[in-house]
Coordinates of N, CA and C in Angstrom, one line a residue:
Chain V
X1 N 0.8 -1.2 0.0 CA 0.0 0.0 0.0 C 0.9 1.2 0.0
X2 N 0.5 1.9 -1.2 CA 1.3 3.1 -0.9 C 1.1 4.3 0.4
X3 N 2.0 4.8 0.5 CA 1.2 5.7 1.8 C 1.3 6.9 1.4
X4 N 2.1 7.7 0.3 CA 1.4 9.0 -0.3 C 1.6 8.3 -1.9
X5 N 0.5 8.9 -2.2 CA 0.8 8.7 -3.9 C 0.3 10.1 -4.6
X6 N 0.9 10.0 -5.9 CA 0.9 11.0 -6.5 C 0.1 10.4 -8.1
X7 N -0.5 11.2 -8.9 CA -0.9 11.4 -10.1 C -1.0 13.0 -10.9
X8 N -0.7 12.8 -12.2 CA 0.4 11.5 -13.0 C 1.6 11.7 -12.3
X9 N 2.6 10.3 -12.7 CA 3.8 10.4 -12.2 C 4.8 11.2 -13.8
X10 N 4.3 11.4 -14.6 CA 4.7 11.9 -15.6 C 3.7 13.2 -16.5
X11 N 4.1 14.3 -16.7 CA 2.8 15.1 -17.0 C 3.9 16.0 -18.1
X12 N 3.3 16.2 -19.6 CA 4.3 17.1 -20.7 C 3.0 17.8 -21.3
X13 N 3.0 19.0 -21.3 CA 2.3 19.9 -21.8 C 2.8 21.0 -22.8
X14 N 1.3 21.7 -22.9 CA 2.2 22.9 -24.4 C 2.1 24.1 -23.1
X15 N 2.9 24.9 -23.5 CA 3.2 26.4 -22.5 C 1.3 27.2 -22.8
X16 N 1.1 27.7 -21.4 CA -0.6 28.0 -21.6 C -1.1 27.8 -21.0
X17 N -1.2 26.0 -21.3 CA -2.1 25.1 -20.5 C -2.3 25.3 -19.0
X18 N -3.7 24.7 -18.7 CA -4.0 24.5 -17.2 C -3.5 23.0 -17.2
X19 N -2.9 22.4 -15.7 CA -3.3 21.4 -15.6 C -3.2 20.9 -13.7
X20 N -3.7 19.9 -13.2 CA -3.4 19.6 -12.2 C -2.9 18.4 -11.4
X21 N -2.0 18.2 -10.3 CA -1.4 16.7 -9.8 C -2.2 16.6 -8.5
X22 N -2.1 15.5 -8.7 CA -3.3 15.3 -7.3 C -2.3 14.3 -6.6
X23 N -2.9 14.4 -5.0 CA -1.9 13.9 -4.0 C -3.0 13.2 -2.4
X24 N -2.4 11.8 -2.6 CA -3.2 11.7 -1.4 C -2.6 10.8 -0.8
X25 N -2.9 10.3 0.8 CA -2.2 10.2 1.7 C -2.6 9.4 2.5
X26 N -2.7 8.0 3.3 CA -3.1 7.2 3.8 C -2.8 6.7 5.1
X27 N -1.5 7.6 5.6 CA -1.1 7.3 6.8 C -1.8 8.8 7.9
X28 N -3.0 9.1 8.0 CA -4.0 9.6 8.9 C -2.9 10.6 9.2
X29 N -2.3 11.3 8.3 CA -1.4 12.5 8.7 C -2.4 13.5 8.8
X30 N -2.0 15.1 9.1 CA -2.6 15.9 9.4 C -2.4 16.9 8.4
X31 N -0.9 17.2 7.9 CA -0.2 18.1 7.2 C 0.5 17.6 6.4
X32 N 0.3 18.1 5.1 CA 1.0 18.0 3.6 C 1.3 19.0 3.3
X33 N 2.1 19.2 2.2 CA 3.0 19.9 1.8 C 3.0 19.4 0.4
X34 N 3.4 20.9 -0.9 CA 3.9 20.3 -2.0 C 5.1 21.0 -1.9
X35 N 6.5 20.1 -3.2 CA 7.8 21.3 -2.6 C 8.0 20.9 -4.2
X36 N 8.9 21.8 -5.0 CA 9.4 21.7 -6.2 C 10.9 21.3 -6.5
X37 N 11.3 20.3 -7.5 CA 12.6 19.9 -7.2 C 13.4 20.9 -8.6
X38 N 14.1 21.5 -8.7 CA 14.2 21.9 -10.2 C 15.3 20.7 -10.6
X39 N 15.9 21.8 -11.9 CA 16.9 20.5 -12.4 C 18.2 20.3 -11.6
X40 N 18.7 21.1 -10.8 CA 20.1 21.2 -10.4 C 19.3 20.3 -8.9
X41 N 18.6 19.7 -8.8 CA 17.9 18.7 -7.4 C 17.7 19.6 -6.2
X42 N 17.7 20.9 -6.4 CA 17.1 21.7 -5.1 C 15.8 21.2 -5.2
X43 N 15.4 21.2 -3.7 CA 14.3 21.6 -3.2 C 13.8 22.7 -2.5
X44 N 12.3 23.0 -2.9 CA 11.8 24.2 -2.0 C 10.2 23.9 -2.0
X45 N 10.3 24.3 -0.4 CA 8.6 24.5 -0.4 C 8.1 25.4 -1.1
X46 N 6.6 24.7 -1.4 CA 5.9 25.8 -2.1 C 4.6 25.9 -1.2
X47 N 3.8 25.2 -0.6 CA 2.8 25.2 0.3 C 2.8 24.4 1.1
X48 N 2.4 24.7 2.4 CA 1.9 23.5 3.3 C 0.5 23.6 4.0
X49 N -0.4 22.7 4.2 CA -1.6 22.6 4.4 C -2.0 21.4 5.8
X50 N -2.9 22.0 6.9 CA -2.7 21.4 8.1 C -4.3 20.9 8.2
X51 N -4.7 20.5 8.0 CA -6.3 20.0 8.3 C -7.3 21.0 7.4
X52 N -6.4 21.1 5.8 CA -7.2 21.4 5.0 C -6.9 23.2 5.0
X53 N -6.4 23.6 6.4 CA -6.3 24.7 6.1 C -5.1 25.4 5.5
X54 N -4.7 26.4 5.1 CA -2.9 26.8 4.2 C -2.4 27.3 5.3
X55 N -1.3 27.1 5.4 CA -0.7 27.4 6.8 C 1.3 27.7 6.4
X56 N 1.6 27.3 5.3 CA 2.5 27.9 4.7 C 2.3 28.1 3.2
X57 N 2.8 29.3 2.7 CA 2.6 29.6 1.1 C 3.5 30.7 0.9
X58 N 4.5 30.0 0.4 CA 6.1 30.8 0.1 C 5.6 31.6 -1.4
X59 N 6.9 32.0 -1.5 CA 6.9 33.2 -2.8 C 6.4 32.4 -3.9
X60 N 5.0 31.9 -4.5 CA 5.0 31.3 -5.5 C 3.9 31.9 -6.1
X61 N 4.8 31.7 -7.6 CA 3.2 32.8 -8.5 C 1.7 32.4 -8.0
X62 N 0.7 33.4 -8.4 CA -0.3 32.6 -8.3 C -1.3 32.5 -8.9
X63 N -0.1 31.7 -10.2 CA -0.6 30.5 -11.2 C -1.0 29.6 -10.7
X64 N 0.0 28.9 -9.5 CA -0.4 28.1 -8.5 C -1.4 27.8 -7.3
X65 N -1.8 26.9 -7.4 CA -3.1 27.4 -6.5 C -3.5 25.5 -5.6
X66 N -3.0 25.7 -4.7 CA -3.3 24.3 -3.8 C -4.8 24.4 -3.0
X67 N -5.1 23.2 -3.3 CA -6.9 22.6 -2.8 C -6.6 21.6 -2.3
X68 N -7.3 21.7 -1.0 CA -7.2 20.3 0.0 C -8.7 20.3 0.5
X69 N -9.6 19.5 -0.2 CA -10.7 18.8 -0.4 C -11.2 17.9 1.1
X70 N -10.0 17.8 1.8 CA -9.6 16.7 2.9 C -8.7 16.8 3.3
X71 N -8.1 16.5 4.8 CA -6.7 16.4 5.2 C -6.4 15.3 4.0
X72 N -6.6 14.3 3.7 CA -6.0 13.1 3.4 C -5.7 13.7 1.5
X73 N -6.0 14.9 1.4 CA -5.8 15.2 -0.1 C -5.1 16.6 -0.1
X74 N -4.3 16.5 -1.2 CA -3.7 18.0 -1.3 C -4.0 17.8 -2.9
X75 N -4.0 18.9 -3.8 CA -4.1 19.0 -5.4 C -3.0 20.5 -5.4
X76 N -2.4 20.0 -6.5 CA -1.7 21.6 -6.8 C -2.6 21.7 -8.2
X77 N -3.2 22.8 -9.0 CA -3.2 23.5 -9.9 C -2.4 24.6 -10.9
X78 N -2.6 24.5 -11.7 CA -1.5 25.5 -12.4 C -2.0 25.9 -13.4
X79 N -2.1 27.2 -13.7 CA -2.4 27.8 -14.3 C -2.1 28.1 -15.4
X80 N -1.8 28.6 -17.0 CA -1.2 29.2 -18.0 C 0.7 29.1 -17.9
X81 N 0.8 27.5 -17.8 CA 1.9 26.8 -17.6 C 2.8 27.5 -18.3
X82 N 4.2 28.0 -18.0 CA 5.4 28.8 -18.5 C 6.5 27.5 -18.4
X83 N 7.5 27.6 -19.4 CA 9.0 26.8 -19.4 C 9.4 26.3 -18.2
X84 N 9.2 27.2 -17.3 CA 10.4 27.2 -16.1 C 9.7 26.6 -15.0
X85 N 8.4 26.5 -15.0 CA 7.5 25.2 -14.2 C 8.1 24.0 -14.5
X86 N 8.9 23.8 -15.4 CA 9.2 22.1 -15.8 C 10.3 22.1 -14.3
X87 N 9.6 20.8 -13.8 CA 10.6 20.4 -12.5 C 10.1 19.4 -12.3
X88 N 10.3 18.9 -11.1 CA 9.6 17.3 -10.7 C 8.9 18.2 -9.7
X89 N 7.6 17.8 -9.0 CA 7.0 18.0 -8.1 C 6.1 17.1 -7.0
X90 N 6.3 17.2 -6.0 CA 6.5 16.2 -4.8 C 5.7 16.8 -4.2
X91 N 4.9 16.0 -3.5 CA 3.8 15.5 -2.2 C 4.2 15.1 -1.2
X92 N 4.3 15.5 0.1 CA 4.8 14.9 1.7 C 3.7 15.1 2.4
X93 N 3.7 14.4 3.4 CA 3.0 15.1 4.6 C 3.8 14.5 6.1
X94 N 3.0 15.2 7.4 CA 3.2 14.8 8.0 C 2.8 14.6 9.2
X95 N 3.0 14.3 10.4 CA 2.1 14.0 11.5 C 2.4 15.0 12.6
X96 N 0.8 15.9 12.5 CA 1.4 16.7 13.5 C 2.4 17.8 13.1
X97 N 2.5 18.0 12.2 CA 3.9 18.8 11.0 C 3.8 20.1 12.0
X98 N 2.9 20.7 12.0 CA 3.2 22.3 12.4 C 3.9 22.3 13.8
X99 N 3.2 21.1 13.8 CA 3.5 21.3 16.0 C 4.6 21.0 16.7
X100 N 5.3 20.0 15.8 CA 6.1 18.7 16.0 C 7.6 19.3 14.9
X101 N 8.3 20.0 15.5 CA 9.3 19.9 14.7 C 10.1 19.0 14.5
X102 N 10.1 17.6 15.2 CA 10.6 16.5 15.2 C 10.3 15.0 14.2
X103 N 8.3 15.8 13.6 CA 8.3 14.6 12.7 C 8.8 14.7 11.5
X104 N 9.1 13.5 10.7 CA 9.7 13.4 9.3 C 8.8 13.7 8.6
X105 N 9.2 14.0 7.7 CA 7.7 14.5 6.2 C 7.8 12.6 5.4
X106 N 6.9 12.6 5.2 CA 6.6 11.4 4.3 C 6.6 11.7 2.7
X107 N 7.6 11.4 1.8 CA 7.1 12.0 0.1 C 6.8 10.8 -1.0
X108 N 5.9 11.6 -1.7 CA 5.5 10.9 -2.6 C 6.7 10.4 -3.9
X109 N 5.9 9.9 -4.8 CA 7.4 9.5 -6.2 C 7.7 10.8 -6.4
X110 N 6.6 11.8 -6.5 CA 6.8 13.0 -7.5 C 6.2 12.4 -8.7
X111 N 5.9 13.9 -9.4 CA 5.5 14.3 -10.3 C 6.7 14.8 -11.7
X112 N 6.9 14.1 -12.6 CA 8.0 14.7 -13.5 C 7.2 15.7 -14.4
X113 N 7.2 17.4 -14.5 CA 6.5 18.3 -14.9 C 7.1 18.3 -16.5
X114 N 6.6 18.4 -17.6 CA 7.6 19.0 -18.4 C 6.6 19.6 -19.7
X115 N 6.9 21.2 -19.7 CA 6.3 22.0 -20.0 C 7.2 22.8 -21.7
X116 N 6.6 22.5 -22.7 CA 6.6 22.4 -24.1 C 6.9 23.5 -24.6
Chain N
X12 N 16.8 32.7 11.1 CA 16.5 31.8 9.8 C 17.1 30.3 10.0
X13 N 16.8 29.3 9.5 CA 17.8 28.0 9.5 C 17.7 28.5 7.9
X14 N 19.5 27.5 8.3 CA 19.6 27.3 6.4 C 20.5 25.7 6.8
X15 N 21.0 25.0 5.7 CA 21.7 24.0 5.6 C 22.5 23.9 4.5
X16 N 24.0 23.7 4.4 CA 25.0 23.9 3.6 C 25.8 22.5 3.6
X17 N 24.8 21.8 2.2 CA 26.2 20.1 1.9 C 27.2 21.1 0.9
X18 N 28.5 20.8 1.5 CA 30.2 20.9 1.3 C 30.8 19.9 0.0
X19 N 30.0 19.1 0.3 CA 30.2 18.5 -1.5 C 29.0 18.4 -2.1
X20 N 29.0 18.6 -3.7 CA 27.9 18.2 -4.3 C 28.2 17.2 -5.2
X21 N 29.4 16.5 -5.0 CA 30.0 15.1 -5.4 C 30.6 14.8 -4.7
X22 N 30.5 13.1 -4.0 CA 31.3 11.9 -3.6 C 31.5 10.9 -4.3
X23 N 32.7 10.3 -4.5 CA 32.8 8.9 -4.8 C 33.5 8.3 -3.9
X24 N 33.3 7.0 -4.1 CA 34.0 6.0 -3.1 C 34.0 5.0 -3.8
X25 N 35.3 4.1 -3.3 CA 34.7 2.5 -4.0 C 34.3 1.3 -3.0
X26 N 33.4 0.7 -3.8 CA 32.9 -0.4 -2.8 C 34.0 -1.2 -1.6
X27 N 32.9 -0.7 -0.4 CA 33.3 -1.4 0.6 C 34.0 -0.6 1.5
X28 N 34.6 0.8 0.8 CA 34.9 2.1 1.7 C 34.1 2.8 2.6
X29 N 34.8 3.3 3.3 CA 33.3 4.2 4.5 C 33.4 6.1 3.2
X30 N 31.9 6.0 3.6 CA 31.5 7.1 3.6 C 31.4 8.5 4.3
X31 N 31.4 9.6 4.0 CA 31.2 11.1 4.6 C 30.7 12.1 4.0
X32 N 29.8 12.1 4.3 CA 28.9 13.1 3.5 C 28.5 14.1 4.6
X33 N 29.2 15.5 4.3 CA 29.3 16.5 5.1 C 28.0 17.3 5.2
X34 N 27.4 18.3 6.4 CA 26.0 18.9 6.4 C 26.3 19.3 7.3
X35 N 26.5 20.9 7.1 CA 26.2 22.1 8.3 C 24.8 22.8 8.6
X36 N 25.0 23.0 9.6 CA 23.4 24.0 9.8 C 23.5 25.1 10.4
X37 N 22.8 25.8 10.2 CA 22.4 27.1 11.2 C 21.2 27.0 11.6
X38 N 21.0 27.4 12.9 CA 19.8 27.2 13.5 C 19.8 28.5 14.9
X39 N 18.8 28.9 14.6 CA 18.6 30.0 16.2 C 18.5 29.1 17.6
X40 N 17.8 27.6 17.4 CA 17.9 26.8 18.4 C 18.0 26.0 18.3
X41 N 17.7 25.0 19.3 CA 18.2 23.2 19.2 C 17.1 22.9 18.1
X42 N 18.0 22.3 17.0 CA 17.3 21.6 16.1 C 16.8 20.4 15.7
X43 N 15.8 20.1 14.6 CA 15.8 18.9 14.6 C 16.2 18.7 12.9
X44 N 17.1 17.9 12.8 CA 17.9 17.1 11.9 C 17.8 15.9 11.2
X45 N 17.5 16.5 9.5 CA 17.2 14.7 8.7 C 17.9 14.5 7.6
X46 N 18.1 13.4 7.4 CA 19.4 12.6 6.5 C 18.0 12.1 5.6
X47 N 18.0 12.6 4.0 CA 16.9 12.0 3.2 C 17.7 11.7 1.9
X48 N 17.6 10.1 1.4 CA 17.9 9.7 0.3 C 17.1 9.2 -0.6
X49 N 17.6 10.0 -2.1 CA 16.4 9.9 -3.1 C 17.5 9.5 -4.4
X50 N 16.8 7.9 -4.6 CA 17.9 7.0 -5.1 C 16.5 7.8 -6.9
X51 N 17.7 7.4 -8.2 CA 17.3 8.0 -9.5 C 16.1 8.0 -9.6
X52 N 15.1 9.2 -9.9 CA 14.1 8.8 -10.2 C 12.5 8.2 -9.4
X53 N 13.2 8.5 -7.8 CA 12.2 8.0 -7.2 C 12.1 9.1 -6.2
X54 N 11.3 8.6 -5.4 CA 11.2 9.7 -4.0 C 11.9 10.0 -3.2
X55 N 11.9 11.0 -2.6 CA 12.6 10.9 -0.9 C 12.3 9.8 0.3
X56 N 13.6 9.1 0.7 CA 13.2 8.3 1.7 C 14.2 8.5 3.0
X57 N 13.6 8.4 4.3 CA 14.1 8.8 5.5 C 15.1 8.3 5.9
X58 N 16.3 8.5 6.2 CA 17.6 7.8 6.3 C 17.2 7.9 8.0
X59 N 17.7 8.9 8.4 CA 17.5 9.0 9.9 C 17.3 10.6 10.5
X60 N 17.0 10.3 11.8 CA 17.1 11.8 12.3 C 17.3 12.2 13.7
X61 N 17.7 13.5 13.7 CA 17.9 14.0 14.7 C 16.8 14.5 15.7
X62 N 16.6 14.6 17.2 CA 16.0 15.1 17.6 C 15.7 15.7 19.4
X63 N 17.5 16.0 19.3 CA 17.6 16.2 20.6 C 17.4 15.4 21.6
X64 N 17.5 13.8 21.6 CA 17.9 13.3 22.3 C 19.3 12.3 21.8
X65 N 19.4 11.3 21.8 CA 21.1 10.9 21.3 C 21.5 11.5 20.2
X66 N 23.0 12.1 20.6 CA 23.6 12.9 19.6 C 24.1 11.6 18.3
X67 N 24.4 10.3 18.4 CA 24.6 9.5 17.5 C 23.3 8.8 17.1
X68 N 22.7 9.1 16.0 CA 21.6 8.8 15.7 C 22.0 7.5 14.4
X69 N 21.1 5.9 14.4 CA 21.5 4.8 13.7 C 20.2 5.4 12.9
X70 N 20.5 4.7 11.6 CA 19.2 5.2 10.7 C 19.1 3.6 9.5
X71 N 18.9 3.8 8.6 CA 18.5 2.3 8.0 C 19.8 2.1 7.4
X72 N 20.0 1.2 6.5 CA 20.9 0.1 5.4 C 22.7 0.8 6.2
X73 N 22.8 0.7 7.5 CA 24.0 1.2 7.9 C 24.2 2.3 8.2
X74 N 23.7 3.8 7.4 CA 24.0 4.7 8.4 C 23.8 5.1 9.4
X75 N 24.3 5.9 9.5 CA 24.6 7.4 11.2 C 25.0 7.9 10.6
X76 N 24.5 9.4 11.7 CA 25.0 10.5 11.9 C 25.3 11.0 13.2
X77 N 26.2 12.4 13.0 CA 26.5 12.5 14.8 C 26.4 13.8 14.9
X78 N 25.1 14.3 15.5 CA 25.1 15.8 15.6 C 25.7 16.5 16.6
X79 N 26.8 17.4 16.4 CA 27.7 18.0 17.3 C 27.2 19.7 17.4
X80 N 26.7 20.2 18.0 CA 26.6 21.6 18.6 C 27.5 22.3 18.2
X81 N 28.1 22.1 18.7 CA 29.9 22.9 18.8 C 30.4 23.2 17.7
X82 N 30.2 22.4 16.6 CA 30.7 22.2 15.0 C 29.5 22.9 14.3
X83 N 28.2 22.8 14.7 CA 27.0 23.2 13.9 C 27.3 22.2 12.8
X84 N 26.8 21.0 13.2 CA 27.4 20.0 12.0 C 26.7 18.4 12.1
X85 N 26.2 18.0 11.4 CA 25.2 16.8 11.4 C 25.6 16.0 10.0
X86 N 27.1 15.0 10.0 CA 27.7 14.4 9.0 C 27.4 13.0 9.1
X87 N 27.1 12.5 7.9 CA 26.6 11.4 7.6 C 27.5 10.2 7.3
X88 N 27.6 9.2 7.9 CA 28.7 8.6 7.8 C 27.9 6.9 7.5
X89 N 29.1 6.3 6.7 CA 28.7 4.7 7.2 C 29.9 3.9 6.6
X90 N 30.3 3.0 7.0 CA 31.4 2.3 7.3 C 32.0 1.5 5.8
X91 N 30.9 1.1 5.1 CA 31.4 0.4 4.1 C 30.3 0.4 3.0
X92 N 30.8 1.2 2.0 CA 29.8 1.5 0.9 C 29.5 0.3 0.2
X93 N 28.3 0.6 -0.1 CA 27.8 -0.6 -1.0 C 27.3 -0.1 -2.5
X94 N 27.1 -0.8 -3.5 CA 26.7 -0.1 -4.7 C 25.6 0.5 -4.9
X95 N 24.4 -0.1 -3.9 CA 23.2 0.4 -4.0 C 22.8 1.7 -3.3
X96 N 24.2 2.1 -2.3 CA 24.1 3.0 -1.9 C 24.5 4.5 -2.6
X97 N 24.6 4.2 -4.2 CA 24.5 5.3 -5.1 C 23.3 5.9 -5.4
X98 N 23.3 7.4 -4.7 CA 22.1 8.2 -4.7 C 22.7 9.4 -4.6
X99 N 21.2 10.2 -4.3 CA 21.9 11.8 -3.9 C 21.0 11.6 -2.4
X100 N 21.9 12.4 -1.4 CA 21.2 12.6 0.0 C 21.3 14.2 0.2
X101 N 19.9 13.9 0.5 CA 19.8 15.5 1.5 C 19.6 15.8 2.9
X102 N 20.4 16.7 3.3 CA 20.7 17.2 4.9 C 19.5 17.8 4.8
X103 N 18.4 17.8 5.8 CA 17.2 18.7 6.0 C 17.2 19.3 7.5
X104 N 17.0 20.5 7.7 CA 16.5 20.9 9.2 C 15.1 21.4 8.9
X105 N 14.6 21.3 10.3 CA 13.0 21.7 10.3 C 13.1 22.9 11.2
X106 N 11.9 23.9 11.0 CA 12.0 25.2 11.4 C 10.4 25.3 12.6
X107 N 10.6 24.9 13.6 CA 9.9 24.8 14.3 C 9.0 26.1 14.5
X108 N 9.6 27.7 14.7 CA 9.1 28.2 14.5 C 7.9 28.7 13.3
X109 N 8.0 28.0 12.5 CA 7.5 28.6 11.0 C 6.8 26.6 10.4
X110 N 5.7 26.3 11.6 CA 5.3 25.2 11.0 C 5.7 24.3 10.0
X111 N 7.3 24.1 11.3 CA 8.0 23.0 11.0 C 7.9 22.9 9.2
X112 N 8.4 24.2 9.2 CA 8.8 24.1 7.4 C 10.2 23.3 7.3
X113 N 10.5 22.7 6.6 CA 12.0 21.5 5.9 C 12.9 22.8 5.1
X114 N 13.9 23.0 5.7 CA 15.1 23.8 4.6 C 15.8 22.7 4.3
X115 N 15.8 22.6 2.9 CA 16.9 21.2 2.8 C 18.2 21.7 1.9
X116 N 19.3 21.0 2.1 CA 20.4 21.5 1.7 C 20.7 21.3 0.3
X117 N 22.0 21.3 -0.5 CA 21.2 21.6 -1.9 C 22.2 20.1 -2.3
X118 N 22.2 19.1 -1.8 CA 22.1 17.8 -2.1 C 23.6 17.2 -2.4
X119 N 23.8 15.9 -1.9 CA 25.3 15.3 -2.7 C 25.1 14.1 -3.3
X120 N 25.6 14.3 -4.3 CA 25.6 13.2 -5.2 C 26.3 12.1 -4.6
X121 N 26.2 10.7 -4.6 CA 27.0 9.7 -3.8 C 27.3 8.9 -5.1
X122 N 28.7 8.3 -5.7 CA 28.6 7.6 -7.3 C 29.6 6.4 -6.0
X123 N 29.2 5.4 -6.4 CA 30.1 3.8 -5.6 C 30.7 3.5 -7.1
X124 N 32.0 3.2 -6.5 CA 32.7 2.5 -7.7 C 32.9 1.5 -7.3
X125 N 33.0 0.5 -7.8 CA 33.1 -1.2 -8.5 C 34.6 -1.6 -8.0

């Protein structure tokens, strides 16, 4: 059983496009997060979400737009997709995340973004 | 602010060598500290972590790490490399103040040689 998974694990679009990755979570976590990997393997947060509510949302356009339907779901949206969105993008969550600076984030495969 | 600084963004070793994969931190207070490896193509998975209680923390397939105060330094070590242990790892601290947001460091490459 997976315990976060992600859809699609592969997404290629034309520059414009809307499109969205969906993210859900089965270990009764509280707090997810999406983070973006570019090509040099940084990572950075882009949102994090605690019982549905937004509770971190860093400097990111807002093309982007995260929906949490459920604790147990996070969705990122994107808007009028540009080049430089092409990245892998990842799903975590965690238990207790805001409270607990001690728990681990749990991450999904990721998402391989690649924008046309 | 926390930040986290890996000193190499390339290791090699050859099989059966011990590893060191270096990770500084800055932190305003006692931190909590994680070792995450994300083998080609796949996800992040939890090596081990720190959390203010034993400063030598065991974590899965043979590592440790030993987080020292004094050094501002949480280096990842393990005794005898294996081939599978070719990935990239990231140093992560968590920012307790700022709902336990993850700064993760900007990654090292691990290549095992034969």
């Amino acid at each position: 059983d997976t315990a976060v998974s992600q859809t699609p694990k592969y997404l290629v679009t034309q520059m414009g496009n809307d499109k969205s990755i969906k993210c859900e979570q089965n270990l009764g976590h509280d707090t997810m997060y999406w983070y973006k990997q570019d090509s040099k393997k940084f990572l950075k947060i882009m949102f994090s979400y605690n019982n549905k509510e937004l509770i971190i949302n860093e400097t990111v356009p807002n093309r982007f737009s995260p929906k949490s339907p459920d604790k147990a779901h996070l969705n990122l949206h994107i808007n009028s997709l540009e080049l430089g969105d092409s990245a892998v993008y990842f799903c975590a969550s965690s238990e207790e995340g805001w409270r607990r600076s001690y728990n681990e984030q749990f991450f999904g495969p990721g998402t391989r973004l690649t924008v046309l | 602010a926390q930040s986290v600084t890996q000193l190499d963004s390339h290791v090699s070793v050859s099989e059966g060598t011990p590893v060191l994969l270096r990770c500084n931190y800055s932190s305003s207070y006692s931190p909590s500290l994680f070792w995450y490896v994300q083998h080609p193509n796949k996800g992040l998975q939890l090596l081990l972590k720190y959390t203010s209680a034993a400063t030598l923390v065991k974590g899965i397939n043979g590592f440790e790490a030993e987080f020292k105060k004094s050094e501002t330094s949480f280096h990842l070590t393990k005794p005898s490399a294996h081939m599978s242990d070719a990935a990239e790892y990231f140093c992560v601290v968590s920012d307790q103040d700022n709902f336990n947001k993850f700064y993760f460091g900007s990654g090292t490459k691990l290549n095992v040689k034969p």
